[in-house]
PDB file of C-alpha atoms in Angstrom:
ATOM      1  CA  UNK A 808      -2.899  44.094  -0.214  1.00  0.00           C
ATOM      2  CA  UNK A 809      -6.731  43.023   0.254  1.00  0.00           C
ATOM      3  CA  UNK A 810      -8.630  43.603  -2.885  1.00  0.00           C
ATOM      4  CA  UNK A 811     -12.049  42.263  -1.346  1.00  0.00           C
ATOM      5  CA  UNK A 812     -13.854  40.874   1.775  1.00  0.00           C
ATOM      6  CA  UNK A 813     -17.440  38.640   2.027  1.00  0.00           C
ATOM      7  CA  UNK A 814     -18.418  36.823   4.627  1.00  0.00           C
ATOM      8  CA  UNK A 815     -22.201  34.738   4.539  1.00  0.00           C
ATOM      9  CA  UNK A 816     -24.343  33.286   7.298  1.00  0.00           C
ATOM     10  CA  UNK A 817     -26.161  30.256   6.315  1.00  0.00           C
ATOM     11  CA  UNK A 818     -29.143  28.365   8.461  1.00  0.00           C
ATOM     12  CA  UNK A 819     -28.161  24.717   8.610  1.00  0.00           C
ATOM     13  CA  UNK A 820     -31.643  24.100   8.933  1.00  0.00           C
ATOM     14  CA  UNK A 821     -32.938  25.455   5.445  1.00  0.00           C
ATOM     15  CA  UNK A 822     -30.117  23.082   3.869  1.00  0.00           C
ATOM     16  CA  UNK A 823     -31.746  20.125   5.653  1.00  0.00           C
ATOM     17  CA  UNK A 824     -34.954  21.080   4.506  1.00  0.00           C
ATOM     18  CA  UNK A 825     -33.422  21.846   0.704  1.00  0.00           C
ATOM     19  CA  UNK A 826     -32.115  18.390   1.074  1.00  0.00           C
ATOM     20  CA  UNK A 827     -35.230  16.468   2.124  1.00  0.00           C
ATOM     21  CA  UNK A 828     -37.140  18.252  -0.699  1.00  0.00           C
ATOM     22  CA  UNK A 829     -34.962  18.413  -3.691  1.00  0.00           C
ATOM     23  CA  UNK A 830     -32.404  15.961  -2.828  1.00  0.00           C
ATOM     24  CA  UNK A 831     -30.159  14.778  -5.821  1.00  0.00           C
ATOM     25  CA  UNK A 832     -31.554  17.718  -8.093  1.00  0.00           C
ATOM     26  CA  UNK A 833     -30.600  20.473  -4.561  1.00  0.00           C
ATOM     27  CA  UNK A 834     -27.280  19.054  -4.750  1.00  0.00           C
ATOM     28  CA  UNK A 835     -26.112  18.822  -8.245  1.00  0.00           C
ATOM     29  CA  UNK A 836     -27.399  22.211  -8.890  1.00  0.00           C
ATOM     30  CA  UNK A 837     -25.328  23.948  -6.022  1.00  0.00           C
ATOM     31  CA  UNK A 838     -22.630  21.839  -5.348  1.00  0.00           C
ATOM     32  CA  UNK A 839     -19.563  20.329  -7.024  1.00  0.00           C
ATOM     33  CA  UNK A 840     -18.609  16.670  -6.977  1.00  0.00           C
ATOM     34  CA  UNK A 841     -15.502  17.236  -4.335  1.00  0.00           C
ATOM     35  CA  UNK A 842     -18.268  18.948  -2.082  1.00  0.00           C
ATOM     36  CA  UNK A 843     -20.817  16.151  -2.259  1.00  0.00           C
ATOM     37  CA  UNK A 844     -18.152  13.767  -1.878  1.00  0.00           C
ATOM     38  CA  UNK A 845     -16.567  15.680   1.265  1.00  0.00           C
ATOM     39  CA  UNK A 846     -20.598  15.741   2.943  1.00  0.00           C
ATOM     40  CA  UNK A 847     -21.417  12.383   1.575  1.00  0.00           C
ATOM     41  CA  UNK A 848     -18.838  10.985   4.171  1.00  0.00           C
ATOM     42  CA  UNK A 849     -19.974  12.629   6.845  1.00  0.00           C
ATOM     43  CA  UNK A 850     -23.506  11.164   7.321  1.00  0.00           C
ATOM     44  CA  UNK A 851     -24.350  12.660  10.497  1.00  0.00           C
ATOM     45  CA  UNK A 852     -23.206  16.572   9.672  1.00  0.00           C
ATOM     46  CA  UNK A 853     -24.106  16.682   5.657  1.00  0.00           C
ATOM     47  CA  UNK A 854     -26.325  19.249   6.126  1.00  0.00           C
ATOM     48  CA  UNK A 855     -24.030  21.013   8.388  1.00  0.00           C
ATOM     49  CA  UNK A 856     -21.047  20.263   5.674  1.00  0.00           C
ATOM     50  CA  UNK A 857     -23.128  21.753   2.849  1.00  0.00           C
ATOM     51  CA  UNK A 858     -24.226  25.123   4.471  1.00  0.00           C
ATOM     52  CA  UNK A 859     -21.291  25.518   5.528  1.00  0.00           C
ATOM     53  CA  UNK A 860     -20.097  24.990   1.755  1.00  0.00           C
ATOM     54  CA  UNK A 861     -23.412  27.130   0.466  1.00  0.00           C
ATOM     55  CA  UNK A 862     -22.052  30.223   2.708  1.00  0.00           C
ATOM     56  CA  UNK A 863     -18.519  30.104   1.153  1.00  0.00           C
ATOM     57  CA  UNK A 864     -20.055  30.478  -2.101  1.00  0.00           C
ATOM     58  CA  UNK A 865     -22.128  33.316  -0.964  1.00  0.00           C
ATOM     59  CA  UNK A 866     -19.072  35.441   0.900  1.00  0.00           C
ATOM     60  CA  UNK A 867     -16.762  34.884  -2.438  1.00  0.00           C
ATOM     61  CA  UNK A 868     -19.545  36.190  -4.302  1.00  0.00           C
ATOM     62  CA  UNK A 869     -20.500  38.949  -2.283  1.00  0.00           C
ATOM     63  CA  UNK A 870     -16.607  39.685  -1.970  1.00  0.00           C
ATOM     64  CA  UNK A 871     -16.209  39.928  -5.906  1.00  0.00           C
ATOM     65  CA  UNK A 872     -18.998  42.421  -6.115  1.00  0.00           C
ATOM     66  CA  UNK A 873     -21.320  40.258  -8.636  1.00  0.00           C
ATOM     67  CA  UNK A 874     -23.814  37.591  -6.356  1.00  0.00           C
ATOM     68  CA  UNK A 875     -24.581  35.287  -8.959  1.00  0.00           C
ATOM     69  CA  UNK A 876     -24.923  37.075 -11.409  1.00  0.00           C
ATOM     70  CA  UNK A 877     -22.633  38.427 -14.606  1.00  0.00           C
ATOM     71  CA  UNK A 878     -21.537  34.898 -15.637  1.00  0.00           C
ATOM     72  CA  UNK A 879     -20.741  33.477 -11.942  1.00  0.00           C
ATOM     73  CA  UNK A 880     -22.637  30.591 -11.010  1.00  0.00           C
ATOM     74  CA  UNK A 881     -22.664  28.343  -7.689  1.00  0.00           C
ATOM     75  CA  UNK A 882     -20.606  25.198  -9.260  1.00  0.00           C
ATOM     76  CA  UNK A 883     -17.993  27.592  -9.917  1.00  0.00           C
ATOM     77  CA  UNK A 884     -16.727  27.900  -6.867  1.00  0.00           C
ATOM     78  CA  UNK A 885     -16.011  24.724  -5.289  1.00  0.00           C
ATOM     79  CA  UNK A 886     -14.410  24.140  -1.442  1.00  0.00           C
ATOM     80  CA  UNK A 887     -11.655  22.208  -1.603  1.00  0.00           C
ATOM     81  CA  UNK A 888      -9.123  21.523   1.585  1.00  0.00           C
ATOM     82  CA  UNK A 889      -5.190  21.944   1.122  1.00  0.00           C
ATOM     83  CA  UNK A 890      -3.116  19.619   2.098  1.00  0.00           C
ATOM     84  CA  UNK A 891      -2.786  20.495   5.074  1.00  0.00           C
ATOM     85  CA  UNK A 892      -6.530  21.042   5.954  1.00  0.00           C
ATOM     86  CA  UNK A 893      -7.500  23.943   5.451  1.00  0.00           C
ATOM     87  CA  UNK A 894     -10.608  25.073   3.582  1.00  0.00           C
ATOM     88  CA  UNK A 895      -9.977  26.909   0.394  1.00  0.00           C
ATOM     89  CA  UNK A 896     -11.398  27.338  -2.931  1.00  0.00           C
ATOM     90  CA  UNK A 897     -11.223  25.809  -6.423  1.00  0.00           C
ATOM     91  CA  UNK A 898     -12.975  28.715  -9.262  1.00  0.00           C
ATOM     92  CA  UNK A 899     -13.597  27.467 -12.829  1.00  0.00           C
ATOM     93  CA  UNK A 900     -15.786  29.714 -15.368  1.00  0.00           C
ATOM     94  CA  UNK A 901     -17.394  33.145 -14.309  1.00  0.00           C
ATOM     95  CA  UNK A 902     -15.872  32.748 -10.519  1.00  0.00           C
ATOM     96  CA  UNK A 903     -12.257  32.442 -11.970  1.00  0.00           C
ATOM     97  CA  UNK A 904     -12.995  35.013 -14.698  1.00  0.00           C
ATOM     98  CA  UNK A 905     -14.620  37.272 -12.090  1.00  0.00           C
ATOM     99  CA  UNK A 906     -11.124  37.123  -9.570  1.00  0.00           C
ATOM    100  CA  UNK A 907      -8.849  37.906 -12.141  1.00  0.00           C
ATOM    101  CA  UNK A 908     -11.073  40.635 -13.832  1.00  0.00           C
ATOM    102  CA  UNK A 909     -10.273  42.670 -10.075  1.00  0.00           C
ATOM    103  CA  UNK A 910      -7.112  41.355  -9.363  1.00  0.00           C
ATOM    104  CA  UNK A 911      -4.573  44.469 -10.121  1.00  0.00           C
ATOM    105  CA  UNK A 912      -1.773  43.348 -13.258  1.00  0.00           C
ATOM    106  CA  UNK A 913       1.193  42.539 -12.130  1.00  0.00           C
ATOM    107  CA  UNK A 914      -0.362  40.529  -9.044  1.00  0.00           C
ATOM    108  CA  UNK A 915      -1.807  37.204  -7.925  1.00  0.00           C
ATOM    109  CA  UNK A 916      -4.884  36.710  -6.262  1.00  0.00           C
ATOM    110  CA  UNK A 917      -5.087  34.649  -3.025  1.00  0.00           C
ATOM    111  CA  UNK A 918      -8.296  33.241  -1.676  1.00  0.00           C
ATOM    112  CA  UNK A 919      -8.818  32.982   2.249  1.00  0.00           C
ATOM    113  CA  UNK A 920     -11.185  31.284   3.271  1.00  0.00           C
ATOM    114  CA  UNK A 921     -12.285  30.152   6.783  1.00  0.00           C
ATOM    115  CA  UNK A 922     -15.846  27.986   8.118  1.00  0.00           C
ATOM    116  CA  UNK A 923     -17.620  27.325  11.167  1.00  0.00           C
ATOM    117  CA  UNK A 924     -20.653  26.086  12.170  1.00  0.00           C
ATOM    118  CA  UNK A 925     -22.814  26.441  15.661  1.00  0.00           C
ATOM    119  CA  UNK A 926     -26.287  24.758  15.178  1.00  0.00           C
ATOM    120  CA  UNK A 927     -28.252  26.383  13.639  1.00  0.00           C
ATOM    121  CA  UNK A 928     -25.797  28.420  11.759  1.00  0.00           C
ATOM    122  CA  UNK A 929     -23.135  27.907   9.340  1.00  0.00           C
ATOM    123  CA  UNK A 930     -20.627  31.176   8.722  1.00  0.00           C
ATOM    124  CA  UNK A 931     -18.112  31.998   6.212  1.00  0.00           C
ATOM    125  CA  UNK A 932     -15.230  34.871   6.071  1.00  0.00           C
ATOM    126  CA  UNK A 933     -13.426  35.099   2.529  1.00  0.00           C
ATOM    127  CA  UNK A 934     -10.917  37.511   1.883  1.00  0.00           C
ATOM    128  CA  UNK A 935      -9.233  37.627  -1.523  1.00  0.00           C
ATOM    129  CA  UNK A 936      -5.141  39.069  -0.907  1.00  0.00           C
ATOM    130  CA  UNK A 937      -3.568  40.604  -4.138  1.00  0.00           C
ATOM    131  CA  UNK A 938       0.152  39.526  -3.915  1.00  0.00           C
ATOM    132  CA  UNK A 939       2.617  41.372  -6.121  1.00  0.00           C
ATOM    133  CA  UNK A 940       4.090  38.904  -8.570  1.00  0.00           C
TER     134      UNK A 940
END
């Protein structure tokens, strides 16, 4: 069953500019070390790969009801890619805390995630599937 839904639409743009003003102290704040890896090797896009990044964090958020706020924090939710690809998420601390808090007992939660980007824009769609254990 689907226990929650966010999506996010992030302005590459404002990244860029985050970036070019803040720079180390922008990324370390928002970002974990797997996501500034991931946009470190892809010069040309970073800014493309971090909003994109910066939106998932805002749709899981949104989809557990909280923003940042309650004890969830931005480097607590980390984008990670399965093995095969795919985007997905890694939650430590108030994220993690936060998902099982609405996950109904005797279930798992499961985190979709999907990203896109179309200059200027960077979208993501989370929805968080409770699967009976």
């Amino acid at each position: 069953m689907i226990i929650a839904i966010g999506s996010d639409l992030c302005n590459i743009e404002r990244i860029r500019n985050s970036l070019e003003r803040w720079g180390d102290r922008f990324e370390n704040r928002v970002f974990t070390d797997t996501e500034r890896a991931k946009a470190a090797s892809r010069p040309f896009t970073k800014a493309g790969t971090l909003a994109k990044r910066f939106a998932a964090k805002e749709a899981f958020s949104k989809a557990v009801g909280t923003g940042f706020k309650r004890g969830v924090f931005m480097k607590d939710i980390g984008v990670v890619n399965a093995r095969s690809g795919a985007p997905t998420l890694a939650l430590s601390g108030g994220a993690a805390a936060r998902l099982a808090a609405i996950t109904p007992a005797g279930h798992e939660a499961v985190v979709h995630l999907t990203l896109t980007d179309d200059h200027p824009w960077a979208q993501a769609f989370i929805v968080i599937e409770a699967r009976k254990l």
